[in-house]
Amino acid sequence: MKLLKNFIFIAFMGAMMGSCDWYSDPLELVYPGTDLSGNKEDNKEAELIKDVEQVLTTSADEVWKITKEDVAVYVYFNVGEGKYQMKSTVNPKLLSYEYKTSVNEEEKVEISFAGSDLLSVLGDETFIISSAKVSSITCKGKESNSEYMWKRAPRKEMDAIMTEEEKVNALLGSVEEGGGWKISLSGNTCYFIFDTAQKTVITKSERTPQNVSSTYSLTLNNEGQVELALAQSHFEELAQENVLVIISTDENTITCKGKSNGVSYTMAKASKAELDNIKSPEVRLIEKMFELGWGSGVIRSASSGEFVAYYYVTKDNHTVHFLNYANQSVNRIDAVGTVTEEGVLSFQSPVSVGSESLQAIKVSNENVELTGLSAANKLVANTSYGKDKTSLYKMADWIKLPGGSQPQFKNARCTLSTNLQDEYNKIPGFDNIPIFEWNGDWSSIVIYVDNYYFMLYQGGNMTPVEGTDVIRFNKDAGLMAGYGSDINTVKSYCPNIYGFLFDEDHIIVRSNETPEAGLYVFSISSDSFIYWPQPVFQ
């Protein structure tokens, strides 16, 4: 009986071990001998290679380490693309190439690294694999007949082996997030922001804080020194030099000299705060406008409150964009601003808005004013009333109100730009009024084609221009269920109207300051517009 029990126990354990796959035990033999995919006799060579490649695959933070005497080689495999990356203690430069696998006459997998420097480093570039485990690979060099055991190693071991150029590049990228480097020149400081992955650099200075983008490269000269070449950078304008020869480095400084002018320089790390403080006067003033909530605004008649013009500001090119509307036509003017005195963004040329001639925006600690705006007009925030006729909202908030909080705009003919008029006229309707509505109850724009199509517009990034209330409708919001179900019907029937609504960004403004005001929707990229004249508060 005791013998029978022992036999049952041994049989049970054997069955359990036989059911384990190679993922469950890092020491499990994968090649040869483990059948991972059924009957290998159907395509034996392919299955043997597949088993080996399953072992070769590593995570992003692992590599294979090959050693011979005092030489170490590190290999990372991209099995999906059939490629590898390689470094060695003999050659720290990162190599990348394709590897090749095959099965020899003895039914053993061979892996070849033709194109690498392994033949000179190890004496072998082709390896015959005798066994492959998840933790190690045993093989023989085909050229030298030497025995090897590959083992897994952390990727950081491979990355720690660097060329002199790579060391300098790593140092350039070692600044705090948003930081960079600086070189102090006579009466000026030049700042450098390196993107070490893209090999690009932004340069700017205290006197010229606008960004100058270019590329850089690192090469080793005949004396074994790293040279930093700056292509068309701002530094070249300031120092009449575009190549810096690296003399020495430490954690925070790079000592160098100009290759052509021989001048010595010290490049030191610059913090994010330092770089932020060298923003152009225009950018700083525009940011102040954003903080005060005046990145955009509306000019209205002082007496009637009627809409006259709208402006919004873009920071990257310090431009004030004006739009005014008269006689069913749109006029757009882009005015580049410069800071000529503290707190004043002056236009390079006057901007004509109706009878007004605007020269600048003055920014105080609490407000802004338009120089040249007469008493006949006033600068106000872009606001709109809710459906209750008493709640007043900033336009960027009004557009995001939940269903039922905005009034509807319908039951009257719209006014549209010429390019939209023909499509509007063919929309079915009643009493010569096409069914084309702003539906505040459902946060949608309704159009009738073969049915009612409620085109939802809320969601996503509805204010695409920083600091303004320029609006972007969300084309991915789709249709309200229960009516028209295929948005392609609208795209086909009214392609210009659909494109205006969902492929362009918009200025939305009420025609006057009363709850009964109509609703203008203007494009910021074209002269297209739609005007719904009649709000409905039912």
Coordinates of C-alpha atoms in Angstrom, one line a residue:
M1 CA 0.0 0.0 0.0
K2 CA 2.8 2.4 0.9
L3 CA 4.4 1.8 -2.5
L4 CA 1.1 2.4 -4.2
K5 CA 0.7 5.8 -2.5
N6 CA 4.3 6.8 -3.5
F7 CA 3.6 5.9 -7.1
I8 CA 0.4 7.9 -7.1
F9 CA 2.2 10.9 -5.6
I10 CA 5.0 10.8 -8.1
A11 CA 2.6 10.4 -11.0
F12 CA 0.5 13.4 -9.7
M13 CA 3.6 15.6 -9.4
G14 CA 4.8 14.6 -12.8
A15 CA 1.5 15.7 -14.3
M16 CA 1.7 19.0 -12.6
M17 CA 5.2 19.7 -13.9
G18 CA 4.2 18.7 -17.4
S19 CA 1.4 21.2 -17.3
C20 CA 3.7 24.2 -16.5
D21 CA 4.6 26.5 -19.4
W22 CA 7.9 28.4 -19.7
Y23 CA 6.4 31.6 -18.5
S24 CA 5.8 30.1 -15.0
D25 CA 9.4 29.1 -14.3
P26 CA 12.3 31.4 -15.4
L27 CA 14.6 28.3 -15.4
E28 CA 12.3 26.3 -17.7
L29 CA 14.0 25.1 -20.9
V30 CA 12.4 26.7 -23.9
Y31 CA 14.7 25.5 -26.7
P32 CA 15.0 22.8 -27.6
G33 CA 12.4 20.5 -26.2
T34 CA 9.5 22.7 -25.2
D35 CA 6.5 22.5 -27.5
L36 CA 4.8 25.9 -27.2
S37 CA 2.6 25.7 -30.3
G38 CA 1.5 22.2 -31.0
N39 CA 3.1 19.8 -33.5
K40 CA 6.4 21.2 -34.7
E41 CA 6.8 18.6 -37.4
D42 CA 4.5 20.6 -39.7
N43 CA 7.0 23.5 -39.8
K44 CA 9.9 22.5 -37.6
E45 CA 12.4 25.1 -38.5
A46 CA 10.0 28.0 -38.1
E47 CA 8.9 26.6 -34.7
L48 CA 12.4 26.2 -33.4
I49 CA 13.2 29.9 -34.4
K50 CA 9.9 31.0 -32.8
D51 CA 10.9 29.3 -29.5
V52 CA 14.3 31.0 -29.5
E53 CA 12.8 34.4 -30.3
Q54 CA 10.4 34.1 -27.5
V55 CA 13.4 33.8 -25.2
L56 CA 15.3 36.7 -26.9
T57 CA 12.3 39.1 -26.2
T58 CA 13.0 41.3 -23.2
S59 CA 11.2 44.1 -21.5
A60 CA 12.3 47.7 -22.2
D61 CA 14.5 47.8 -19.1
E62 CA 16.4 44.5 -19.9
V63 CA 19.1 43.4 -22.3
W64 CA 21.2 40.3 -22.9
K65 CA 24.8 40.4 -21.7
I66 CA 27.6 38.4 -23.5
T67 CA 31.0 38.2 -21.9
K68 CA 34.4 36.9 -23.0
E69 CA 37.4 37.4 -20.8
D70 CA 37.3 41.1 -19.8
V71 CA 34.9 42.2 -22.6
A72 CA 31.2 42.7 -22.1
V73 CA 28.7 43.1 -25.0
Y74 CA 25.1 44.2 -24.4
V75 CA 22.3 43.4 -26.9
Y76 CA 18.6 44.6 -26.9
F77 CA 16.4 42.7 -29.3
N78 CA 13.3 44.1 -31.1
V79 CA 12.0 40.8 -32.2
G80 CA 8.9 42.2 -33.9
E81 CA 11.1 44.2 -36.4
G82 CA 14.0 41.7 -36.5
K83 CA 16.5 44.3 -35.2
Y84 CA 18.9 44.8 -32.3
Q85 CA 20.7 47.5 -30.5
M86 CA 24.2 46.8 -29.2
K87 CA 27.0 48.4 -27.2
S88 CA 30.2 46.9 -25.8
T89 CA 32.9 47.9 -23.3
V90 CA 35.3 48.0 -26.3
N91 CA 33.0 50.2 -28.4
P92 CA 30.5 52.3 -26.4
K93 CA 28.8 53.7 -29.5
L94 CA 25.3 52.4 -29.9
L95 CA 24.9 50.2 -33.0
S96 CA 21.6 49.2 -34.6
Y97 CA 21.1 46.7 -37.3
E98 CA 19.1 43.6 -38.4
Y99 CA 19.9 40.1 -36.9
K100 CA 19.3 36.9 -38.9
T101 CA 18.1 33.5 -37.7
S102 CA 18.3 30.2 -39.4
V103 CA 18.4 26.4 -38.6
N104 CA 21.4 24.4 -39.6
E105 CA 21.7 20.8 -40.6
E106 CA 21.9 19.7 -37.0
E107 CA 18.6 21.3 -36.4
K108 CA 20.1 24.0 -34.2
V109 CA 19.2 27.7 -34.4
E110 CA 21.9 30.1 -35.5
I111 CA 21.7 33.8 -34.9
S112 CA 23.9 36.1 -36.9
F113 CA 24.9 39.8 -36.3
A114 CA 26.4 40.6 -39.7
G115 CA 27.1 44.3 -39.8
S116 CA 28.1 44.6 -36.2
D117 CA 31.6 44.8 -34.8
L118 CA 31.3 41.5 -32.9
L119 CA 33.8 39.8 -35.1
S120 CA 36.5 42.1 -34.0
V121 CA 35.3 42.4 -30.4
L122 CA 34.6 38.8 -29.6
G123 CA 35.9 36.9 -32.6
D124 CA 32.4 35.7 -33.4
E125 CA 29.4 37.3 -35.1
T126 CA 27.3 34.1 -35.6
F127 CA 26.2 31.9 -32.6
I128 CA 24.9 28.4 -32.6
I129 CA 22.4 28.0 -29.8
S130 CA 22.3 24.7 -28.0
S131 CA 19.8 25.6 -25.3
A132 CA 17.7 28.7 -24.4
K133 CA 16.1 29.5 -21.1
V134 CA 14.3 32.6 -20.1
S135 CA 17.2 33.4 -17.8
S136 CA 20.2 32.3 -20.0
I137 CA 21.2 31.1 -23.4
T138 CA 24.0 28.6 -24.0
C139 CA 25.7 28.8 -27.4
K140 CA 28.9 28.4 -29.4
G141 CA 30.6 31.0 -31.6
K142 CA 30.6 29.7 -35.2
E143 CA 33.8 31.4 -36.2
S144 CA 36.0 30.7 -33.1
N145 CA 34.2 27.6 -31.7
S146 CA 34.2 29.4 -28.3
E147 CA 31.5 28.6 -25.7
Y148 CA 29.3 31.4 -24.5
M149 CA 26.5 31.9 -21.9
W150 CA 24.3 34.9 -22.4
K151 CA 22.5 36.2 -19.3
R152 CA 19.9 38.9 -18.8
A153 CA 21.1 42.2 -17.4
P154 CA 19.5 45.6 -16.5
R155 CA 19.3 48.0 -19.5
K156 CA 21.0 50.6 -17.3
E157 CA 24.2 48.6 -17.5
M158 CA 24.1 49.1 -21.3
D159 CA 23.1 52.7 -21.1
A160 CA 26.0 53.5 -18.6
I161 CA 28.5 52.7 -21.4
M162 CA 28.7 56.0 -23.3
T163 CA 30.9 57.7 -25.9
E164 CA 32.3 61.1 -25.0
E165 CA 29.6 62.6 -27.3
E166 CA 26.9 60.7 -25.5
K167 CA 28.2 61.9 -22.1
V168 CA 28.1 65.5 -23.2
N169 CA 24.6 65.0 -24.6
A170 CA 23.4 63.4 -21.4
L171 CA 24.8 66.4 -19.5
L172 CA 23.0 68.8 -21.8
G173 CA 19.8 67.0 -20.9
S174 CA 20.4 66.8 -17.2
V175 CA 18.7 70.1 -16.3
E176 CA 15.6 70.5 -14.3
E177 CA 12.3 70.4 -16.3
G178 CA 11.9 73.7 -18.0
G179 CA 15.5 74.6 -17.4
G180 CA 18.5 75.0 -19.7
W181 CA 22.1 76.5 -19.9
K182 CA 23.5 80.0 -20.1
I183 CA 26.7 81.7 -21.2
S184 CA 27.4 85.2 -19.8
L185 CA 28.7 87.5 -22.5
S186 CA 29.7 91.2 -22.3
G187 CA 26.5 93.0 -21.2
N188 CA 24.3 90.1 -22.1
T189 CA 23.5 86.5 -21.4
C190 CA 22.7 83.9 -23.9
Y191 CA 20.4 81.0 -22.9
F192 CA 20.2 77.5 -24.4
I193 CA 17.3 75.0 -24.2
F194 CA 18.4 71.6 -25.6
D195 CA 16.1 68.9 -26.8
T196 CA 18.6 66.0 -26.6
A197 CA 16.2 63.5 -28.2
Q198 CA 15.6 65.6 -31.3
K199 CA 19.0 67.3 -31.3
T200 CA 17.4 70.8 -31.4
V201 CA 18.2 73.9 -29.4
I202 CA 16.4 77.1 -28.6
T203 CA 18.5 80.1 -28.0
K204 CA 17.5 83.5 -26.6
S205 CA 19.1 86.3 -24.7
E206 CA 18.2 89.1 -22.3
R207 CA 18.2 91.7 -25.1
T208 CA 16.5 89.4 -27.6
P209 CA 14.2 87.1 -25.6
Q210 CA 12.3 85.8 -28.6
N211 CA 13.0 82.1 -29.3
V212 CA 15.5 81.2 -32.1
S213 CA 15.2 77.5 -33.0
S214 CA 17.9 75.5 -34.6
T215 CA 19.8 72.2 -34.5
Y216 CA 23.0 71.1 -32.8
S217 CA 25.5 68.3 -33.3
L218 CA 28.2 66.7 -31.2
T219 CA 31.4 65.2 -32.8
L220 CA 34.8 64.1 -31.7
N221 CA 37.7 66.0 -33.2
N222 CA 41.2 64.7 -33.9
E223 CA 42.4 65.6 -30.4
G224 CA 39.7 63.5 -28.8
Q225 CA 37.7 66.6 -27.8
V226 CA 33.9 66.9 -28.2
E227 CA 32.8 69.8 -30.4
L228 CA 29.3 71.3 -30.0
A229 CA 28.2 72.8 -33.3
L230 CA 25.2 75.2 -33.2
A231 CA 23.5 75.7 -36.6
Q232 CA 22.2 79.3 -37.1
S233 CA 21.7 79.9 -33.4
H234 CA 21.3 83.3 -31.7
F235 CA 24.6 82.6 -30.0
E236 CA 26.3 82.9 -33.4
E237 CA 24.9 86.4 -33.8
L238 CA 26.1 87.4 -30.3
A239 CA 29.6 85.9 -30.3
Q240 CA 30.4 85.3 -34.0
E241 CA 31.0 81.7 -33.2
N242 CA 29.0 78.5 -33.9
V243 CA 31.3 75.7 -32.7
L244 CA 32.3 75.3 -29.1
V245 CA 35.2 72.9 -28.2
I246 CA 34.5 71.2 -24.9
I247 CA 37.5 71.4 -22.5
S248 CA 36.1 70.0 -19.3
T249 CA 32.7 69.3 -17.6
D250 CA 31.3 68.7 -14.2
E251 CA 27.7 68.3 -13.0
N252 CA 26.7 71.9 -13.4
T253 CA 29.2 73.5 -15.8
I254 CA 30.8 73.0 -19.2
T255 CA 34.1 74.8 -19.9
C256 CA 34.7 75.4 -23.6
K257 CA 36.2 77.7 -26.2
G258 CA 35.2 79.0 -29.6
K259 CA 36.7 76.9 -32.4
S260 CA 37.3 79.9 -34.6
N261 CA 37.6 82.9 -32.2
G262 CA 39.5 81.1 -29.4
V263 CA 37.4 82.8 -26.7
S264 CA 36.9 80.8 -23.5
Y265 CA 33.3 80.4 -22.3
T266 CA 31.7 78.8 -19.2
M267 CA 28.3 77.3 -19.9
A268 CA 26.3 76.9 -16.6
K269 CA 22.9 75.4 -15.8
A270 CA 20.0 77.9 -15.8
S271 CA 16.9 77.2 -13.8
K272 CA 13.3 77.3 -15.1
A273 CA 12.7 80.4 -13.1
E274 CA 15.6 82.2 -14.9
L275 CA 14.3 81.2 -18.3
D276 CA 10.8 82.2 -17.4
N277 CA 12.1 85.6 -16.3
I278 CA 13.6 86.3 -19.8
K279 CA 10.3 86.2 -21.6
S280 CA 9.9 89.1 -24.0
P281 CA 8.2 92.2 -22.7
E282 CA 5.3 91.5 -25.0
V283 CA 4.8 87.9 -23.7
R284 CA 4.9 89.2 -20.1
L285 CA 2.4 91.9 -20.8
I286 CA 0.0 89.5 -22.6
E287 CA 0.3 87.0 -19.7
K288 CA -0.8 89.9 -17.5
M289 CA -3.8 90.5 -19.7
F290 CA -4.7 86.8 -19.4
E291 CA -4.4 87.0 -15.6
L292 CA -6.8 89.9 -15.6
G293 CA -9.2 88.1 -17.9
W294 CA -8.7 90.4 -20.9
G295 CA -7.1 88.0 -23.4
S296 CA -10.2 88.7 -25.4
G297 CA -12.9 91.4 -25.2
V298 CA -15.8 93.1 -27.0
I299 CA -16.2 96.6 -28.3
R300 CA -19.9 97.8 -28.1
S301 CA -21.8 101.0 -28.8
A302 CA -21.8 103.0 -25.6
S303 CA -25.4 104.1 -26.1
S304 CA -27.1 101.0 -27.5
G305 CA -24.8 98.2 -26.5
E306 CA -24.8 96.9 -30.1
F307 CA -21.8 94.7 -31.1
V308 CA -19.1 96.6 -32.9
A309 CA -15.9 94.5 -32.8
Y310 CA -14.2 91.7 -30.9
Y311 CA -10.5 91.1 -30.2
Y312 CA -8.4 88.2 -28.9
V313 CA -4.7 88.0 -28.3
T314 CA -2.2 85.2 -29.2
K315 CA 0.9 85.1 -27.0
D316 CA 3.4 83.2 -29.2
N317 CA 3.4 85.9 -31.9
H318 CA 2.1 88.8 -29.6
T319 CA -0.6 89.6 -32.1
V320 CA -4.0 91.2 -31.4
H321 CA -6.7 89.8 -33.7
F322 CA -9.6 92.2 -34.4
L323 CA -12.9 91.2 -36.0
N324 CA -15.7 93.7 -36.7
Y325 CA -19.0 93.2 -38.5
A326 CA -21.1 95.7 -40.5
N327 CA -23.6 95.4 -43.3
Q328 CA -23.5 91.6 -43.2
S329 CA -19.8 91.4 -43.8
V330 CA -16.8 90.6 -41.7
N331 CA -13.5 92.5 -41.5
R332 CA -10.5 90.9 -39.8
I333 CA -7.3 92.7 -38.9
D334 CA -4.2 91.2 -37.2
A335 CA -2.1 93.8 -35.3
V336 CA 1.4 92.8 -34.2
G337 CA 2.1 94.4 -30.8
T338 CA 5.4 95.7 -29.3
V339 CA 6.1 97.1 -25.9
T340 CA 7.2 100.6 -26.4
E341 CA 6.7 101.7 -22.8
E342 CA 5.8 99.9 -19.5
G343 CA 2.4 98.4 -19.6
V344 CA 1.6 99.4 -23.2
L345 CA 1.3 97.0 -26.1
S346 CA 1.5 99.3 -29.2
F347 CA 0.3 98.3 -32.6
Q348 CA 2.8 98.6 -35.5
S349 CA 0.1 100.5 -37.4
P350 CA -3.3 101.9 -36.3
V351 CA -6.3 99.6 -36.5
S352 CA -9.5 101.0 -38.0
V353 CA -12.6 99.7 -36.4
G354 CA -15.6 101.6 -37.7
S355 CA -14.8 105.3 -37.1
E356 CA -12.2 104.4 -34.5
S357 CA -8.4 104.3 -34.9
L358 CA -6.9 102.1 -32.3
Q359 CA -3.2 102.5 -31.5
A360 CA -2.5 100.3 -28.4
I361 CA -3.7 98.4 -25.4
K362 CA -2.8 99.8 -22.0
V363 CA -2.6 97.3 -19.2
S364 CA -2.9 98.4 -15.5
N365 CA -2.9 96.3 -12.4
E366 CA -6.6 95.9 -12.6
N367 CA -7.9 96.6 -16.1
V368 CA -7.1 97.2 -19.8
E369 CA -8.1 100.0 -22.1
L370 CA -7.8 100.6 -25.8
T371 CA -6.0 103.7 -26.8
G372 CA -8.0 105.5 -29.5
L373 CA -11.4 104.2 -28.4
S374 CA -13.8 107.2 -28.2
A375 CA -16.6 107.9 -25.9
A376 CA -19.0 106.6 -28.6
N377 CA -17.9 103.0 -27.9
K378 CA -16.8 101.0 -24.9
L379 CA -14.7 97.9 -24.1
V380 CA -16.6 95.2 -22.2
A381 CA -16.3 91.5 -21.4
N382 CA -17.9 89.0 -23.7
T383 CA -21.0 87.9 -21.7
S384 CA -24.4 86.3 -22.3
Y385 CA -27.6 85.8 -20.4
G386 CA -28.9 82.4 -19.5
K387 CA -32.4 81.1 -20.2
D388 CA -33.7 82.7 -17.0
K389 CA -32.9 86.2 -18.5
T390 CA -31.2 87.2 -15.2
S391 CA -28.1 85.1 -14.9
L392 CA -25.1 86.6 -16.7
Y393 CA -22.1 84.4 -17.7
K394 CA -18.8 84.9 -19.4
M395 CA -19.1 83.5 -22.9
A396 CA -16.6 80.7 -22.2
D397 CA -18.9 79.5 -19.4
W398 CA -22.2 80.2 -21.1
I399 CA -21.3 77.9 -24.0
K400 CA -20.7 75.0 -21.5
L401 CA -24.0 75.4 -19.6
P402 CA -26.0 72.2 -19.2
G403 CA -29.0 71.5 -21.3
G404 CA -31.9 73.8 -20.6
S405 CA -29.7 76.7 -19.2
Q406 CA -29.2 78.4 -22.6
P407 CA -32.1 79.9 -24.6
Q408 CA -32.9 78.5 -28.0
F409 CA -32.5 80.6 -31.2
K410 CA -35.1 79.7 -33.8
N411 CA -38.4 80.7 -35.5
A412 CA -36.7 83.4 -37.6
R413 CA -34.5 83.3 -40.7
C414 CA -30.8 83.3 -40.1
T415 CA -28.3 85.6 -41.7
L416 CA -25.3 83.8 -43.1
S417 CA -22.2 84.6 -45.1
T418 CA -22.5 84.2 -48.8
N419 CA -20.7 80.8 -48.9
L420 CA -23.3 79.3 -46.6
Q421 CA -26.5 80.9 -48.0
D422 CA -27.3 78.5 -50.8
E423 CA -27.1 75.4 -48.5
Y424 CA -29.3 77.2 -45.9
N425 CA -32.0 78.1 -48.4
K426 CA -32.4 74.4 -49.5
I427 CA -33.1 73.2 -45.9
P428 CA -36.8 72.3 -45.4
G429 CA -38.8 74.4 -43.0
F430 CA -42.0 76.3 -42.4
D431 CA -43.2 79.7 -43.6
N432 CA -40.0 80.2 -45.6
I433 CA -37.9 79.6 -42.4
P434 CA -35.5 76.6 -42.8
I435 CA -35.2 74.4 -39.7
F436 CA -31.7 75.4 -38.6
E437 CA -31.6 76.1 -34.9
W438 CA -29.4 76.7 -31.9
N439 CA -31.0 74.4 -29.4
G440 CA -29.9 75.4 -25.9
D441 CA -32.1 72.7 -24.3
W442 CA -30.0 70.0 -25.9
S443 CA -26.6 71.8 -26.3
S444 CA -26.8 71.1 -30.0
I445 CA -27.3 72.7 -33.4
V446 CA -30.4 71.3 -35.2
I447 CA -30.7 71.0 -38.9
Y448 CA -33.4 69.3 -40.9
V449 CA -32.5 67.1 -43.8
D450 CA -34.5 64.0 -44.1
N451 CA -35.1 64.2 -40.3
Y452 CA -34.1 66.4 -37.4
Y453 CA -30.3 66.1 -36.7
F454 CA -29.3 67.3 -33.3
M455 CA -25.6 67.9 -33.6
L456 CA -24.1 68.0 -30.1
Y457 CA -21.2 70.4 -29.7
Q458 CA -20.0 70.3 -26.1
G459 CA -17.0 68.4 -24.8
G460 CA -13.2 68.3 -25.4
N461 CA -11.1 71.4 -25.6
M462 CA -13.8 74.1 -26.2
T463 CA -11.4 77.0 -25.7
P464 CA -8.5 76.3 -28.0
V465 CA -6.7 79.7 -27.9
E466 CA -5.0 80.2 -24.5
G467 CA -6.4 83.0 -22.4
T468 CA -9.3 83.8 -24.7
D469 CA -13.0 82.7 -25.1
V470 CA -12.5 81.5 -28.7
I471 CA -14.7 78.4 -29.0
R472 CA -14.2 75.0 -30.7
F473 CA -17.2 72.8 -31.2
N474 CA -16.5 69.1 -30.5
K475 CA -17.2 67.2 -33.8
D476 CA -16.8 63.9 -31.9
A477 CA -19.8 64.6 -29.6
G478 CA -22.0 63.2 -32.3
L479 CA -25.8 63.2 -32.6
M480 CA -28.5 63.1 -30.0
A481 CA -30.2 59.7 -30.3
G482 CA -33.7 59.3 -31.5
Y483 CA -33.7 61.4 -34.6
G484 CA -31.3 61.5 -37.5
S485 CA -28.6 58.9 -36.9
D486 CA -25.9 59.4 -39.6
I487 CA -23.9 62.6 -39.5
N488 CA -22.6 61.8 -43.0
T489 CA -26.1 62.8 -44.2
V490 CA -25.5 66.3 -42.9
K491 CA -22.0 66.4 -44.3
S492 CA -23.2 65.5 -47.7
Y493 CA -26.3 67.7 -47.7
C494 CA -24.7 70.9 -46.2
P495 CA -20.9 70.4 -46.4
N496 CA -20.0 74.1 -46.1
I497 CA -22.3 74.6 -43.1
Y498 CA -21.0 71.5 -41.4
G499 CA -17.3 72.4 -42.2
F500 CA -17.9 75.9 -40.8
L501 CA -19.4 74.6 -37.5
F502 CA -17.0 71.7 -36.8
D503 CA -13.8 72.3 -38.7
E504 CA -13.2 75.9 -37.7
D505 CA -12.8 77.8 -34.4
H506 CA -15.2 80.5 -33.5
I507 CA -16.0 83.8 -31.9
I508 CA -19.4 83.7 -30.3
V509 CA -21.0 87.0 -29.2
R510 CA -24.5 88.4 -28.5
S511 CA -25.6 91.2 -30.8
N512 CA -26.4 93.5 -27.9
E513 CA -26.4 93.5 -24.1
T514 CA -30.0 92.4 -23.5
P515 CA -31.4 88.9 -23.0
E516 CA -33.3 89.3 -26.3
A517 CA -30.1 89.8 -28.3
G518 CA -29.3 87.6 -31.3
L519 CA -26.3 85.2 -31.5
Y520 CA -23.4 85.7 -33.8
V521 CA -21.0 82.8 -34.6
F522 CA -17.9 84.0 -36.5
S523 CA -15.0 82.0 -37.8
I524 CA -11.5 83.0 -36.7
S525 CA -9.9 81.6 -39.9
S526 CA -12.4 82.8 -42.6
D527 CA -15.1 85.4 -43.2
S528 CA -17.8 82.8 -42.7
F529 CA -20.5 83.5 -40.1
I530 CA -24.0 82.6 -38.9
Y531 CA -26.4 85.0 -37.1
W532 CA -29.4 83.6 -35.2
P533 CA -31.6 86.7 -34.6
Q534 CA -34.2 85.5 -32.2
P535 CA -33.8 83.9 -28.8
V536 CA -36.7 81.7 -27.5
F537 CA -37.1 81.2 -23.7
Q538 CA -39.9 78.7 -23.7

